Tab-separated table of C-alpha atoms in Angstrom:
chain	number	residue	atom	x	y	z
C	1	MET	CA	-33.906	-16.263	151.875
C	2	ASN	CA	-33.868	-14.103	155.074
C	3	GLY	CA	-34.928	-16.617	157.707
C	4	ASP	CA	-33.927	-19.801	155.940
C	5	VAL	CA	-31.658	-22.188	157.820
C	6	LEU	CA	-28.884	-23.358	155.562
C	7	LYS	CA	-28.455	-27.083	154.998
C	8	ASN	CA	-25.466	-29.372	155.147
C	9	PHE	CA	-24.616	-31.501	152.096
C	10	VAL	CA	-23.854	-35.035	153.308
C	11	ASN	CA	-23.783	-38.329	151.413
C	12	GLY	CA	-25.193	-36.741	148.242
C	13	GLN	CA	-28.178	-35.032	149.817
C	14	TRP	CA	-29.159	-31.822	151.605
C	15	GLU	CA	-29.805	-32.185	155.311
C	16	GLU	CA	-31.055	-29.546	157.758
C	17	PRO	CA	-29.243	-29.981	161.076
C	18	ARG	CA	-31.830	-30.361	163.807
C	19	GLY	CA	-31.660	-29.447	167.461
C	20	VAL	CA	-28.757	-26.986	166.982
C	21	ASP	CA	-28.345	-23.277	167.410
C	22	THR	CA	-27.961	-20.914	164.447
C	23	LEU	CA	-26.078	-17.696	163.665
C	24	PRO	CA	-27.556	-14.870	161.618
C	25	LEU	CA	-25.930	-14.182	158.242
C	26	VAL	CA	-25.928	-10.483	157.393
C	27	ASN	CA	-24.951	-8.484	154.280
C	28	PRO	CA	-22.155	-6.246	155.610
C	29	ALA	CA	-23.013	-3.403	153.224
C	30	THR	CA	-26.760	-3.199	153.847
C	31	GLY	CA	-27.381	-4.932	157.140
C	32	GLU	CA	-29.922	-7.197	155.434
C	33	ARG	CA	-30.486	-10.575	157.066
C	34	LEU	CA	-29.641	-13.252	154.461
C	35	ALA	CA	-30.023	-16.574	156.236
C	36	GLN	CA	-29.420	-18.586	159.375
C	37	VAL	CA	-26.226	-20.671	159.655
C	38	PRO	CA	-26.580	-23.910	161.656
C	39	LEU	CA	-23.975	-24.789	164.259
C	40	THR	CA	-23.651	-28.504	163.454
C	41	ASN	CA	-22.670	-30.758	166.373
C	42	ARG	CA	-20.148	-33.573	166.523
C	43	ASP	CA	-22.704	-36.361	166.117
C	44	GLN	CA	-23.895	-34.956	162.792
C	45	LEU	CA	-20.327	-34.287	161.717
C	46	ASN	CA	-19.452	-37.902	162.468
C	47	GLN	CA	-22.169	-39.009	160.061
C	48	ALA	CA	-20.508	-36.966	157.280
C	49	VAL	CA	-17.116	-38.457	158.024
C	50	LYS	CA	-18.551	-41.997	157.971
C	51	ALA	CA	-20.221	-41.318	154.585
C	52	ALA	CA	-16.914	-40.035	153.221
C	53	LYS	CA	-14.994	-43.013	154.560
C	54	ASP	CA	-17.483	-45.457	153.055
C	55	ALA	CA	-17.435	-43.645	149.675
C	56	PHE	CA	-13.641	-43.729	149.569
C	57	GLU	CA	-13.569	-47.521	149.141
C	58	ASP	CA	-15.171	-47.227	145.706
C	59	TRP	CA	-13.948	-43.766	144.656
C	60	ARG	CA	-10.309	-44.665	144.990
C	61	ASP	CA	-10.717	-47.355	142.346
C	62	VAL	CA	-12.378	-45.072	139.779
C	63	PRO	CA	-9.818	-44.426	137.008
C	64	ALA	CA	-8.181	-41.011	137.191
C	65	ILE	CA	-9.511	-40.000	133.780
C	66	GLU	CA	-13.073	-40.765	134.913
C	67	ARG	CA	-12.617	-38.793	138.108
C	68	ALA	CA	-11.424	-35.876	135.966
C	69	ARG	CA	-14.612	-35.971	133.932
C	70	TYR	CA	-16.650	-35.049	137.000
C	71	LEU	CA	-14.379	-32.009	137.396
C	72	PHE	CA	-14.822	-31.101	133.721
C	73	ARG	CA	-18.608	-31.091	134.253
C	74	TYR	CA	-18.277	-29.008	137.400
C	75	LYS	CA	-16.000	-26.520	135.685
C	76	ALA	CA	-18.548	-26.070	132.890
C	77	LEU	CA	-21.248	-25.414	135.479
C	78	LEU	CA	-19.049	-22.835	137.229
C	79	ASP	CA	-18.489	-21.041	133.922
C	80	GLU	CA	-22.231	-21.082	133.222
C	81	HIS	CA	-23.178	-19.650	136.628
C	82	LYS	CA	-20.168	-17.526	137.542
C	83	GLU	CA	-22.026	-14.203	137.325
C	84	GLU	CA	-24.773	-15.391	139.661
C	85	LEU	CA	-22.097	-16.834	141.955
C	86	ALA	CA	-20.214	-13.510	141.933
C	87	ARG	CA	-23.338	-11.628	142.975
C	88	THR	CA	-23.983	-14.093	145.753
C	89	LEU	CA	-20.410	-13.623	146.939
C	90	THR	CA	-20.704	-9.846	146.922
C	91	LYS	CA	-23.938	-9.972	148.964
C	92	GLU	CA	-22.500	-12.163	151.684
C	93	HIS	CA	-18.978	-10.714	151.825
C	94	GLY	CA	-19.208	-7.076	150.675
C	95	LYS	CA	-16.319	-7.082	148.163
C	96	THR	CA	-16.978	-5.377	144.842
C	97	LEU	CA	-18.465	-7.309	141.974
C	98	ALA	CA	-15.213	-6.947	140.036
C	99	GLU	CA	-13.269	-8.449	142.977
C	100	ALA	CA	-15.790	-11.276	143.303
C	101	ARG	CA	-15.523	-12.104	139.628
C	102	GLY	CA	-11.736	-12.155	139.783
C	103	SER	CA	-11.626	-14.492	142.757
C	104	ILE	CA	-14.083	-16.907	141.098
C	105	ARG	CA	-11.994	-16.916	137.943
C	106	ARG	CA	-8.877	-17.881	139.968
C	107	GLY	CA	-10.839	-20.612	141.691
C	108	ILE	CA	-11.933	-22.021	138.376
C	109	GLU	CA	-8.294	-22.133	137.320
C	110	ASN	CA	-7.657	-24.633	140.102
C	111	VAL	CA	-10.460	-26.847	138.842
C	112	GLU	CA	-8.944	-26.648	135.357
C	113	HIS	CA	-5.562	-27.628	136.690
C	114	ALA	CA	-6.968	-30.561	138.673
C	115	CYS	CA	-8.647	-31.801	135.479
C	116	GLY	CA	-5.166	-32.782	134.340
C	117	ILE	CA	-4.887	-35.409	137.077
C	118	PRO	CA	-4.137	-38.337	134.692
C	119	ALA	CA	-0.830	-36.597	133.925
C	120	LEU	CA	-0.294	-34.859	137.299
C	121	MET	CA	-0.625	-38.078	139.278
C	122	GLN	CA	1.767	-40.112	137.255
C	123	GLY	CA	4.687	-41.767	139.025
C	124	THR	CA	8.224	-42.586	137.937
C	125	SER	CA	10.068	-45.751	137.031
C	126	LEU	CA	13.543	-47.093	136.390
C	127	SER	CA	14.410	-50.528	134.999
C	128	ASP	CA	17.338	-52.562	136.303
C	129	ILE	CA	18.174	-50.614	139.435
C	130	SER	CA	20.067	-53.853	140.072
C	131	PRO	CA	20.300	-56.796	137.632
C	132	GLY	CA	16.783	-58.028	136.982
C	133	ILE	CA	15.131	-55.642	139.467
C	134	ASP	CA	12.892	-52.748	138.451
C	135	CYS	CA	11.671	-49.888	140.644
C	136	LYS	CA	8.721	-47.577	140.296
C	137	THR	CA	6.682	-45.048	142.303
C	138	ILE	CA	2.920	-44.859	142.199
C	139	ARG	CA	0.748	-42.192	143.823
C	140	GLN	CA	-2.215	-43.459	145.829
C	141	PRO	CA	-4.989	-41.676	147.735
C	142	LEU	CA	-5.134	-41.910	151.543
C	143	GLY	CA	-8.797	-41.519	152.476
C	144	VAL	CA	-10.865	-38.702	153.936
C	145	TYR	CA	-9.465	-35.139	153.833
C	146	ALA	CA	-11.043	-31.972	155.152
C	147	ALA	CA	-10.644	-28.185	154.807
C	148	ILE	CA	-11.478	-25.324	157.165
C	149	THR	CA	-11.631	-22.191	155.017
C	150	PRO	CA	-11.705	-18.444	155.757
C	151	PHE	CA	-14.165	-15.597	155.153
C	152	ASN	CA	-12.059	-13.454	152.836
C	153	PHE	CA	-12.263	-15.573	149.660
C	154	PRO	CA	-15.088	-18.000	150.335
C	155	ALA	CA	-15.706	-18.993	146.711
C	156	MET	CA	-12.039	-19.420	145.755
C	157	VAL	CA	-10.099	-20.902	148.685
C	158	PRO	CA	-12.018	-24.211	148.924
C	159	LEU	CA	-11.094	-24.757	145.286
C	160	TRP	CA	-7.434	-24.700	146.311
C	161	PHE	CA	-8.049	-28.006	148.016
C	162	TRP	CA	-10.972	-30.264	147.182
C	163	PRO	CA	-10.568	-30.541	143.376
C	164	TYR	CA	-7.089	-31.986	143.893
C	165	ALA	CA	-8.205	-34.203	146.764
C	166	VAL	CA	-11.044	-35.852	144.884
C	167	ALA	CA	-9.139	-35.968	141.573
C	168	THR	CA	-6.436	-38.020	143.245
C	169	GLY	CA	-9.058	-40.453	144.649
C	170	ASN	CA	-9.736	-39.131	148.143
C	171	THR	CA	-13.058	-38.080	149.571
C	172	PHE	CA	-13.520	-34.660	151.144
C	173	ILE	CA	-15.425	-32.637	153.750
C	174	LEU	CA	-15.537	-28.842	153.701
C	175	LYS	CA	-16.286	-26.556	156.640
C	176	PRO	CA	-16.800	-23.080	155.091
C	177	SER	CA	-16.558	-19.965	157.199
C	178	GLU	CA	-19.784	-19.377	159.100
C	179	LYS	CA	-19.506	-15.732	158.087
C	180	VAL	CA	-19.848	-16.347	154.345
C	181	PRO	CA	-21.433	-19.762	153.527
C	182	LEU	CA	-23.760	-18.743	150.724
C	183	SER	CA	-21.218	-18.981	147.904
C	184	GLN	CA	-20.350	-22.539	149.016
C	185	GLN	CA	-24.065	-23.388	149.299
C	186	PHE	CA	-24.307	-22.280	145.638
C	187	GLN	CA	-21.233	-24.238	144.605
C	188	PHE	CA	-22.412	-27.442	146.255
C	189	GLU	CA	-25.656	-27.160	144.323
C	190	LEU	CA	-23.433	-27.225	141.213
C	191	ILE	CA	-21.440	-30.125	142.659
C	192	GLU	CA	-24.730	-31.997	143.021
C	193	GLN	CA	-25.586	-31.212	139.398
C	194	ALA	CA	-22.141	-32.467	138.283
C	195	GLY	CA	-23.144	-35.877	139.543
C	196	PHE	CA	-20.319	-36.737	141.917
C	197	PRO	CA	-21.040	-40.089	143.674
C	198	LYS	CA	-22.592	-39.941	147.139
C	199	GLY	CA	-20.152	-39.263	149.956
C	200	VAL	CA	-17.311	-38.080	147.749
C	201	LEU	CA	-17.898	-34.444	148.700
C	202	SER	CA	-19.640	-33.125	151.792
C	203	MET	CA	-20.148	-29.680	153.357
C	204	VAL	CA	-20.833	-29.190	157.045
C	205	HIS	CA	-21.678	-25.798	158.504
C	206	GLY	CA	-20.597	-24.732	161.950
C	207	THR	CA	-17.955	-23.057	164.051
C	208	LYS	CA	-15.306	-24.302	166.522
C	209	GLU	CA	-17.002	-27.625	167.332
C	210	VAL	CA	-17.026	-28.696	163.701
C	211	ALA	CA	-13.460	-27.469	163.086
C	212	GLU	CA	-12.143	-29.325	166.163
C	213	GLY	CA	-14.153	-32.389	165.209
C	214	LEU	CA	-12.495	-32.548	161.805
C	215	VAL	CA	-9.021	-31.989	163.231
C	216	GLU	CA	-9.476	-34.699	165.853
C	217	HIS	CA	-11.529	-37.338	163.976
C	218	PRO	CA	-9.496	-40.540	163.587
C	219	ASP	CA	-10.843	-41.199	160.083
C	220	VAL	CA	-9.750	-37.824	158.706
C	221	GLN	CA	-6.293	-38.310	157.185
C	222	GLY	CA	-5.379	-34.692	156.447
C	223	ILE	CA	-6.432	-31.092	157.147
C	224	SER	CA	-6.126	-27.961	155.019
C	225	PHE	CA	-6.636	-24.698	156.902
C	226	VAL	CA	-6.517	-20.992	156.001
C	227	GLY	CA	-6.916	-18.314	158.673
C	228	SER	CA	-5.075	-16.417	161.389
C	229	THR	CA	-1.611	-17.464	162.548
C	230	ALA	CA	-2.817	-18.186	166.096
C	231	ILE	CA	-5.417	-20.695	164.878
C	232	ALA	CA	-3.171	-22.081	162.105
C	233	ARG	CA	-0.557	-22.929	164.666
C	234	LYS	CA	-3.098	-24.673	166.912
C	235	VAL	CA	-4.533	-26.645	163.976
C	236	TYR	CA	-1.031	-27.746	162.911
C	237	GLU	CA	0.089	-28.750	166.376
C	238	ARG	CA	-3.098	-30.666	167.221
C	239	ALA	CA	-3.550	-32.420	163.887
C	240	SER	CA	0.096	-33.312	163.411
C	241	SER	CA	0.230	-34.683	166.945
C	242	LEU	CA	-2.517	-37.101	165.877
C	243	GLY	CA	-0.484	-38.209	162.849
C	244	LYS	CA	-2.433	-36.284	160.219
C	245	ARG	CA	-1.088	-34.440	157.219
C	246	VAL	CA	-1.504	-30.680	157.657
C	247	GLN	CA	-1.153	-27.592	155.553
C	248	ALA	CA	-2.074	-24.569	157.704
C	249	LEU	CA	-1.852	-21.168	156.045
C	250	GLY	CA	-1.662	-18.366	158.563
C	251	GLY	CA	-1.433	-14.580	158.725
C	252	ALA	CA	0.776	-12.028	157.018
C	253	LYS	CA	2.389	-8.628	157.276
C	254	ASN	CA	3.442	-8.074	153.719
C	255	HIS	CA	6.108	-5.485	152.878
C	256	VAL	CA	6.451	-3.880	149.460
C	257	VAL	CA	9.681	-2.084	148.680
C	258	ILE	CA	9.650	0.893	146.327
C	259	MET	CA	13.047	1.845	144.851
C	260	PRO	CA	13.741	5.388	143.511
C	261	ASP	CA	13.823	4.081	139.926
C	262	ALA	CA	10.388	2.481	140.107
C	263	VAL	CA	8.079	3.443	137.259
C	264	GLU	CA	5.697	5.931	138.854
C	265	GLU	CA	2.094	5.349	137.743
C	266	PRO	CA	2.005	1.519	137.636
C	267	THR	CA	3.836	1.358	140.948
C	268	VAL	CA	1.395	3.691	142.704
C	269	ASN	CA	-1.586	1.847	141.261
C	270	ALA	CA	-0.234	-1.581	142.174
C	271	VAL	CA	0.691	-0.702	145.739
C	272	VAL	CA	-2.581	1.063	146.506
C	273	ASP	CA	-4.704	-1.653	144.912
C	274	SER	CA	-2.748	-4.275	146.873
C	275	ALA	CA	-3.153	-2.457	150.177
C	276	PHE	CA	-6.817	-1.518	149.904
C	277	GLY	CA	-8.411	-3.921	147.435
C	278	CYS	CA	-10.918	-6.326	149.088
C	279	GLY	CA	-10.785	-3.966	152.085
C	280	GLY	CA	-7.270	-5.138	152.837
C	281	GLN	CA	-8.799	-8.468	153.900
C	282	ARG	CA	-6.470	-10.782	152.062
C	283	CYS	CA	-3.286	-12.562	153.065
C	284	LEU	CA	-1.425	-11.090	150.077
C	285	ALA	CA	-2.350	-7.447	150.776
C	286	ALA	CA	0.462	-4.911	151.075
C	287	SER	CA	0.417	-3.635	154.651
C	288	VAL	CA	3.828	-1.955	154.786
C	289	ALA	CA	5.392	0.172	152.017
C	290	VAL	CA	9.111	0.723	152.419
C	291	LEU	CA	10.207	3.798	150.450
C	292	VAL	CA	13.929	3.663	149.668
C	293	GLY	CA	15.978	6.802	149.454
C	294	ASP	CA	14.508	9.405	147.100
C	295	ALA	CA	11.422	7.229	146.626
C	296	TYR	CA	9.995	8.660	149.866
C	297	ASP	CA	9.605	12.162	148.470
C	298	LYS	CA	8.673	10.868	145.046
C	299	PHE	CA	5.902	8.455	146.058
C	300	LYS	CA	4.483	9.375	149.496
C	301	ASP	CA	1.979	12.026	148.424
C	302	LYS	CA	1.054	10.099	145.301
C	303	LEU	CA	0.149	7.004	147.356
C	304	VAL	CA	-2.110	9.133	149.564
C	305	GLU	CA	-3.715	10.857	146.557
C	306	ARG	CA	-4.426	7.616	144.779
C	307	ALA	CA	-5.815	5.932	147.927
C	308	SER	CA	-8.194	8.845	148.525
C	309	GLU	CA	-9.886	8.132	145.177
C	310	PHE	CA	-11.551	4.912	146.293
C	311	LYS	CA	-15.327	5.060	146.248
C	312	LEU	CA	-16.878	3.219	149.184
C	313	GLY	CA	-20.240	1.525	148.831
C	314	ASN	CA	-22.284	-1.568	148.177
C	315	GLY	CA	-20.198	-3.775	145.958
C	316	LEU	CA	-23.209	-4.321	143.631
C	317	ASP	CA	-23.569	-0.581	142.932
C	318	GLU	CA	-22.093	0.999	139.793
C	319	GLY	CA	-18.742	2.739	140.266
C	320	VAL	CA	-17.989	1.357	143.754
C	321	THR	CA	-14.331	0.392	144.161
C	322	LEU	CA	-14.218	-0.473	147.864
C	323	GLY	CA	-16.792	-2.404	149.883
C	324	PRO	CA	-17.316	-2.812	153.593
C	325	VAL	CA	-15.268	-5.030	155.916
C	326	ILE	CA	-16.822	-8.339	156.784
C	327	CYS	CA	-18.610	-7.568	160.053
C	328	ALA	CA	-18.935	-5.235	163.027
C	329	GLY	CA	-16.335	-7.198	164.981
C	330	SER	CA	-13.729	-6.782	162.210
C	331	ARG	CA	-14.600	-3.081	161.857
C	332	ASP	CA	-14.107	-2.495	165.578
C	333	ARG	CA	-10.823	-4.360	165.589
C	334	ILE	CA	-9.451	-2.429	162.601
C	335	LEU	CA	-10.506	0.918	164.124
C	336	SER	CA	-8.843	0.001	167.396
C	337	TYR	CA	-5.584	-0.558	165.514
C	338	ILE	CA	-5.916	2.821	163.831
C	339	GLU	CA	-6.528	4.463	167.211
C	340	LYS	CA	-3.501	2.693	168.652
C	341	GLY	CA	-1.350	3.862	165.774
C	342	VAL	CA	-2.291	7.463	166.534
C	343	GLN	CA	-1.674	6.974	170.271
C	344	ASP	CA	1.730	5.434	169.605
C	345	GLY	CA	2.810	8.496	167.665
C	346	ALA	CA	2.413	7.525	164.019
C	347	LYS	CA	1.340	10.335	161.707
C	348	ILE	CA	-1.947	9.673	159.996
C	349	LEU	CA	-1.925	10.876	156.378
C	350	LEU	CA	-5.280	9.444	155.300
C	351	ASP	CA	-7.899	8.674	157.928
C	352	GLY	CA	-10.630	6.128	157.260
C	353	ARG	CA	-12.202	6.064	160.714
C	354	LYS	CA	-15.230	8.177	159.926
C	355	ALA	CA	-16.117	6.573	156.644
C	356	ALA	CA	-19.800	6.540	155.831
C	357	VAL	CA	-21.870	5.752	152.752
C	358	GLU	CA	-25.085	7.552	151.955
C	359	GLY	CA	-28.038	5.206	151.908
C	360	TYR	CA	-26.221	2.453	153.778
C	361	PRO	CA	-26.186	3.455	157.438
C	362	ASP	CA	-25.798	-0.117	158.641
C	363	GLY	CA	-22.708	-0.900	156.543
C	364	GLU	CA	-19.419	-1.887	158.128
C	365	TRP	CA	-17.394	0.952	156.645
C	366	VAL	CA	-13.657	1.593	157.087
C	367	GLY	CA	-11.961	3.903	154.564
C	368	PRO	CA	-8.381	3.635	153.307
C	369	THR	CA	-5.947	4.678	156.029
C	370	ILE	CA	-2.250	5.522	155.611
C	371	PHE	CA	0.273	6.076	158.411
C	372	ASP	CA	3.657	7.725	158.178
C	373	GLU	CA	6.476	7.939	160.770
C	374	VAL	CA	5.889	4.319	161.759
C	375	THR	CA	8.524	2.612	163.922
C	376	ASP	CA	9.524	-0.952	164.627
C	377	ASP	CA	7.846	-1.153	168.016
C	378	MET	CA	4.361	-0.037	166.896
C	379	ALA	CA	1.508	-2.549	166.762
C	380	ILE	CA	0.398	-1.217	163.367
C	381	TYR	CA	3.810	-2.279	162.063
C	382	LYS	CA	4.288	-5.613	163.788
C	383	GLU	CA	0.821	-7.094	163.882
C	384	GLU	CA	-1.585	-8.259	161.162
C	385	ILE	CA	-4.522	-5.798	160.955
C	386	PHE	CA	-6.377	-7.406	158.090
C	387	GLY	CA	-8.004	-4.218	156.984
C	388	PRO	CA	-7.463	-1.184	154.713
C	389	VAL	CA	-4.436	0.180	156.595
C	390	LEU	CA	-1.029	0.886	155.082
C	391	ALA	CA	2.109	1.849	157.061
C	392	LEU	CA	4.918	3.824	155.379
C	393	ARG	CA	8.549	3.288	156.303
C	394	LYS	CA	11.760	4.952	155.112
C	395	ALA	CA	14.955	3.073	154.216
C	396	LYS	CA	18.321	4.507	153.205
C	397	ASN	CA	19.040	1.708	150.741
C	398	LEU	CA	17.993	-1.722	149.634
C	399	ASP	CA	19.956	-3.496	152.369
C	400	GLU	CA	18.089	-1.597	155.081
C	401	ALA	CA	14.770	-2.349	153.352
C	402	LEU	CA	15.690	-6.021	153.236
C	403	SER	CA	16.483	-6.053	156.936
C	404	MET	CA	12.973	-4.756	157.661
C	405	VAL	CA	11.403	-7.522	155.597
C	406	GLN	CA	13.658	-10.218	157.059
C	407	SER	CA	12.945	-9.170	160.655
C	408	SER	CA	9.190	-9.596	160.285
C	409	GLU	CA	7.535	-12.501	162.102
C	410	TYR	CA	5.653	-13.260	158.911
C	411	ALA	CA	6.848	-14.317	155.474
C	412	ASN	CA	3.871	-14.797	153.222
C	413	ALA	CA	4.234	-12.390	150.298
C	414	THR	CA	6.282	-9.386	149.353
C	415	ALA	CA	7.123	-7.221	146.318
C	416	ILE	CA	9.800	-4.928	144.996
C	417	PHE	CA	9.169	-2.100	142.514
C	418	THR	CA	12.237	-1.214	140.505
C	419	SER	CA	13.723	-0.890	137.023
C	420	ASP	CA	16.968	-2.452	138.209
C	421	GLY	CA	17.310	-6.159	137.424
C	422	GLY	CA	20.164	-6.567	139.887
C	423	ALA	CA	18.122	-5.127	142.727
C	424	ALA	CA	15.194	-7.320	141.835
C	425	ARG	CA	17.398	-10.423	141.760
C	426	LYS	CA	18.950	-9.571	145.113
C	427	TYR	CA	15.552	-9.012	146.650
C	428	GLN	CA	13.940	-12.216	145.446
C	429	THR	CA	16.984	-14.150	146.642
C	430	GLU	CA	17.417	-12.553	150.067
C	431	SER	CA	14.011	-11.431	151.216
C	432	GLY	CA	13.218	-14.760	152.883
C	433	VAL	CA	9.588	-14.617	151.770
C	434	SER	CA	7.908	-17.408	149.846
C	435	MET	CA	5.864	-15.432	147.305
C	436	VAL	CA	7.703	-12.548	145.690
C	437	GLY	CA	6.446	-9.983	143.218
C	438	VAL	CA	8.674	-7.945	140.954
C	439	ASN	CA	6.661	-4.873	139.935
C	440	VAL	CA	3.584	-6.936	140.909
C	441	GLY	CA	1.588	-5.792	143.904
C	442	VAL	CA	-0.255	-9.033	144.695
C	443	ALA	CA	2.128	-11.969	144.269
C	444	ALA	CA	-0.618	-14.553	143.828
C	445	PRO	CA	0.680	-17.697	142.091
C	446	MET	CA	-1.364	-19.284	139.363
C	447	ALA	CA	-3.055	-22.604	140.144
C	448	PHE	CA	-0.111	-24.615	138.719
C	449	PHE	CA	2.422	-23.123	141.176
C	450	PRO	CA	2.546	-23.661	144.947
C	451	PHE	CA	0.817	-21.148	147.272
C	452	GLY	CA	1.969	-20.544	150.815
C	453	GLY	CA	4.442	-18.717	153.018
C	454	THR	CA	6.977	-19.553	155.689
C	455	LYS	CA	7.780	-18.430	159.256
C	456	SER	CA	4.507	-17.658	161.064
C	457	SER	CA	2.606	-17.522	157.772
C	458	PHE	CA	2.656	-21.289	157.162
C	459	PHE	CA	2.725	-24.491	159.191
C	460	GLY	CA	3.401	-27.709	157.380
C	461	ASP	CA	5.662	-29.052	154.686
C	462	VAL	CA	3.580	-29.134	151.536
C	463	LYS	CA	1.757	-26.010	150.320
C	464	ALA	CA	-1.485	-25.368	148.534
C	465	HIS	CA	-2.252	-26.008	144.833
C	466	GLY	CA	0.280	-26.691	142.078
C	467	ASP	CA	2.311	-29.894	142.241
C	468	ASP	CA	2.361	-29.578	146.034
C	469	SER	CA	-1.318	-30.499	146.128
C	470	ILE	CA	-0.626	-33.784	144.428
C	471	ARG	CA	2.042	-34.605	146.984
C	472	PHE	CA	-0.169	-33.575	149.895
C	473	PHE	CA	-3.201	-35.654	148.818
C	474	THR	CA	-1.311	-38.824	147.856
C	475	ASP	CA	1.148	-41.321	149.201
C	476	ALA	CA	4.146	-42.005	146.990
C	477	LYS	CA	4.446	-45.742	147.123
C	478	VAL	CA	7.723	-47.312	145.963
C	479	VAL	CA	7.477	-50.758	144.313
C	480	MET	CA	10.539	-52.883	143.616
C	481	SER	CA	9.986	-56.029	141.513
C	482	ARG	CA	11.958	-58.998	140.284
C	483	TRP	CA	10.586	-61.852	138.212
C	484	PHE	CA	12.053	-65.378	138.060
């Protein structure tokens, strides 16, 4: 595939954008050139939006149970090809094969959930709200929706959005990350096989021009976005100012709190896997571990010991438990944060700056890194690093730990590790964070629960998947009737 230019999928067919520049797509573990990604322009994007708008007029009238049958077919195809898809994902992203398989499985769960749209989309009714007058709500689709998705979970995150959008009767355009488009190229081949009508689903490759085009296009009714807080805020402000629905999921700085009574082995494993799994490149990763009271002496060395056991390498190789970061730019940014942490006076307990893997000199390697003696004013504590870096903090008691969590700019996910039900209840009530784990390192909700944070981690009113998706992708119309 090395020199192939990827194609857009528009109006039910594959189209190679012409007269546009391309970006090289590189395997971050091996340096192998995988493909060329086209930078689609606004004119070509507008064709995709027009096709989606035209398709909406018929698709909205297809009965919900028939729309669900397309998703059932697509789900079956995902199950049939999930191993090949996982290998494609590992090649383009670098995450281990086990991590790739897990993310695909969670994506499929969203398709499964959306298949229940005949029940999920039902409204409510009440007879005789006044003598002889009945009232009901019905949920109706709004038109063309779009998503701008990130590099860290390229096979899974789009499935948080489009299955619900098309199941409820909308049409949809996806702009995948230009860093990892191969897994979506694969999935749209399966979408084509599933037989969705022309124009219902489209994929357009590109960068800023395509993203801004979707946000600003007058025929796009709503935008789903996942990425950094800075961009999420801009997407929300611009799209909402144009009257669009927006769910913009931003960055994170997730704290995990370890109480002295936490069960040792599962706590250590969960915290380390949360911090360093997927190279720390996930919005639910633990980036700060707050050790309460005696937990500091009990857990500090064990966290370092467990983190040092990761085996770096190509995610397709046997025994590898940690792959590369996504690209040279990300590697350089992560390393600059580690350097700044050292300069600011934090004590480095485990140093991943000189990580290397035999046989893969061109890989973007950063090893697990743990800092101690981290203070409130340090960049490694305040800012999202999005890499395999964990900061340790001490707290005298649970109240002090809670104050650290509450003072963070972000509020995406958090966790407490304890054997005390009272402490767990207090934490989940007072932490101020939207996704809370109790003895769970990655508080990732299942497809039938909402996903999203608050503060600078989320911009919008209605979150991703679960029942929130049905609300986001439909208008709740109220009908009052009286018959003479």
